[in-house]
Amino acid sequence: MRPDLPLAGRPLLLGLAGLALAAALGTGPVLDALGAQDDIALARDRLARAQAAAAAPRSAPPLSAPDEAGLVAAFRARLDALAAERTAMVDGAGIQPDPARPTLPRLSASLRGSAEGLHGLLQALETGSPLIVPEEAELAVERPADPEIGRATVMRLTLAVRGVLLPAPASKTTP
């Protein structure tokens, strides 16, 4: 004997099967929509980071020149300009080639002035353009103050920084 379903139960069973089929077909687009929402959130995050990077101030270029003489001249000109704005004076500037790093020679300078003037000059070197970062700086008293005649203390700053020698442009040869 074969068990037959009553006629009243067949439509219910067909309705449940149809509902299961509709649910199975509907979950695909729902899952796709949730995945798209995650993709949109990631894209917004990347956009926010790109906008923040674009709005950030550009870093100053380093002190550079195509040759050693030009590098020393640019360094001396930068020091003279900063010293003119402060109580400081540049006594000399020079270059010391570095065989280990030929494109990054050491530049040296000797300056005199007040402690405040030399400190301001160092700060301007590190924050202005072109960017000059001291590798070594030695501050010493060159002449002590004399309160009887009203003479201020004179400080000496010996400074060593790195410059950048730009590569020579490639020469074009035509056959």
XYZ file of C-alpha atoms in Angstrom:
175
model
C 0.000 0.000 0.000
C 1.279 3.335 -0.955
C 0.950 6.181 1.446
C -0.762 9.040 -0.319
C -0.710 12.508 0.915
C -4.031 13.962 1.571
C -5.118 16.474 -1.010
C -5.168 19.253 1.572
C -1.436 18.796 2.384
C -0.165 19.007 -1.188
C -0.716 22.737 -1.672
C 1.005 23.438 1.645
C 3.969 21.336 0.602
C 4.128 23.042 -2.784
C 3.912 26.460 -1.086
C 6.810 25.598 1.226
C 8.869 24.341 -1.711
C 8.131 27.564 -3.610
C 9.062 29.632 -0.557
C 12.357 27.732 -0.194
C 13.080 28.274 -3.878
C 12.335 32.013 -3.586
C 14.547 32.292 -0.493
C 17.401 30.477 -2.255
C 17.109 32.724 -5.284
C 16.863 35.889 -3.109
C 19.936 35.253 -0.945
C 22.313 35.672 -3.890
C 21.442 39.348 -4.527
C 21.308 40.059 -0.786
C 24.795 38.643 -0.300
C 25.993 40.576 -3.363
C 24.566 43.785 -1.879
C 26.352 43.164 1.437
C 29.627 42.524 -0.418
C 29.165 45.720 -2.412
C 28.597 47.631 0.816
C 31.962 46.391 2.128
C 33.652 47.341 -1.168
C 32.160 50.845 -0.947
C 33.411 51.244 2.638
C 36.947 50.220 1.572
C 36.855 52.610 -1.392
C 35.739 55.468 0.855
C 38.592 54.721 3.250
C 41.138 54.765 0.386
C 39.653 58.019 -0.894
C 39.916 59.633 2.550
C 43.574 58.570 2.838
C 44.355 59.860 -0.669
C 42.699 63.204 0.107
C 44.669 63.487 3.371
C 47.926 62.750 1.530
C 47.106 65.332 -1.138
C 46.292 67.960 1.487
C 49.505 67.327 3.459
C 52.252 69.895 2.914
C 54.942 68.857 0.500
C 58.312 68.066 2.017
C 61.089 70.488 1.245
C 63.653 69.387 -1.339
C 67.178 68.726 -0.048
C 70.106 71.041 -0.685
C 71.375 69.966 -4.101
C 73.457 71.092 -7.060
C 74.948 69.487 -10.169
C 78.574 69.896 -9.000
C 80.605 70.429 -5.829
C 81.282 74.132 -6.428
C 77.580 74.776 -6.997
C 76.707 72.827 -3.852
C 79.092 74.866 -1.704
C 77.805 78.094 -3.254
C 74.168 77.113 -2.588
C 75.014 76.132 1.003
C 76.907 79.369 1.605
C 74.090 81.452 0.068
C 71.511 79.728 2.295
C 73.654 80.312 5.393
C 74.292 83.963 4.462
C 70.572 84.580 3.952
C 69.672 83.027 7.308
C 72.527 84.769 9.130
C 71.436 88.158 7.757
C 68.058 87.693 9.461
C 69.687 86.873 12.816
C 72.562 87.885 15.026
C 75.024 85.597 13.243
C 77.843 85.701 10.712
C 79.221 82.998 8.415
C 82.996 82.678 8.656
C 83.381 79.970 6.033
C 81.884 76.979 4.252
C 83.505 74.056 2.511
C 83.005 70.551 1.160
C 84.468 67.195 2.133
C 83.825 64.508 -0.514
C 82.800 61.132 0.896
C 84.213 58.206 -1.134
C 81.654 55.847 0.435
C 78.752 58.072 -0.715
C 79.976 60.157 -3.675
C 76.584 61.741 -4.380
C 76.180 62.865 -0.732
C 79.269 64.920 0.181
C 79.636 66.494 3.621
C 79.424 70.246 3.805
C 80.937 72.110 6.717
C 80.511 75.631 7.966
C 81.761 77.839 10.752
C 79.511 80.584 12.118
C 79.698 83.153 14.906
C 76.918 84.921 16.743
C 74.661 85.030 19.739
C 73.261 81.824 21.179
C 69.757 82.888 20.161
C 70.830 83.802 16.629
C 72.670 80.520 16.061
C 69.810 78.486 17.536
C 67.318 80.256 15.261
C 69.605 79.662 12.283
C 69.791 75.913 13.022
C 66.041 75.704 13.383
C 65.528 77.544 10.089
C 67.961 75.157 8.345
C 65.986 72.131 9.521
C 62.534 73.494 8.718
C 63.015 75.710 5.656
C 63.548 75.014 2.005
C 65.910 73.620 0.826
C 65.991 71.078 3.626
C 69.348 70.918 5.393
C 69.703 68.427 8.232
C 72.784 68.818 10.434
C 74.767 65.637 11.021
C 77.034 67.322 13.539
C 76.819 70.632 15.325
C 79.233 71.875 17.938
C 78.492 75.040 19.859
C 81.233 76.658 21.912
C 81.920 79.994 23.570
C 84.329 81.974 21.437
C 84.425 85.079 23.581
C 82.787 85.336 27.012
C 80.646 88.280 27.945
C 82.214 91.248 29.704
C 79.576 93.094 31.748
C 81.987 95.963 32.581
C 82.166 97.115 28.973
C 78.764 95.727 27.929
C 80.111 93.085 25.562
C 77.819 90.102 24.877
C 78.898 86.482 24.657
C 79.976 85.391 21.184
C 79.333 81.759 20.330
C 80.934 79.636 17.593
C 78.917 77.025 15.718
C 80.742 74.379 13.718
C 78.288 72.573 11.497
C 78.421 69.491 9.242
C 75.552 68.611 6.882
C 75.017 66.466 3.782
C 74.293 67.844 0.346
C 73.073 66.047 -2.767
C 75.001 66.040 -6.038
C 72.506 65.689 -8.848
C 73.342 63.198 -11.584
C 74.556 64.701 -14.831
C 71.895 64.712 -17.532
C 72.319 61.904 -20.032
C 73.883 63.199 -23.214
C 71.935 62.474 -26.366
C 73.949 61.010 -29.174
C 72.451 60.744 -32.616
C 73.815 58.144 -35.062
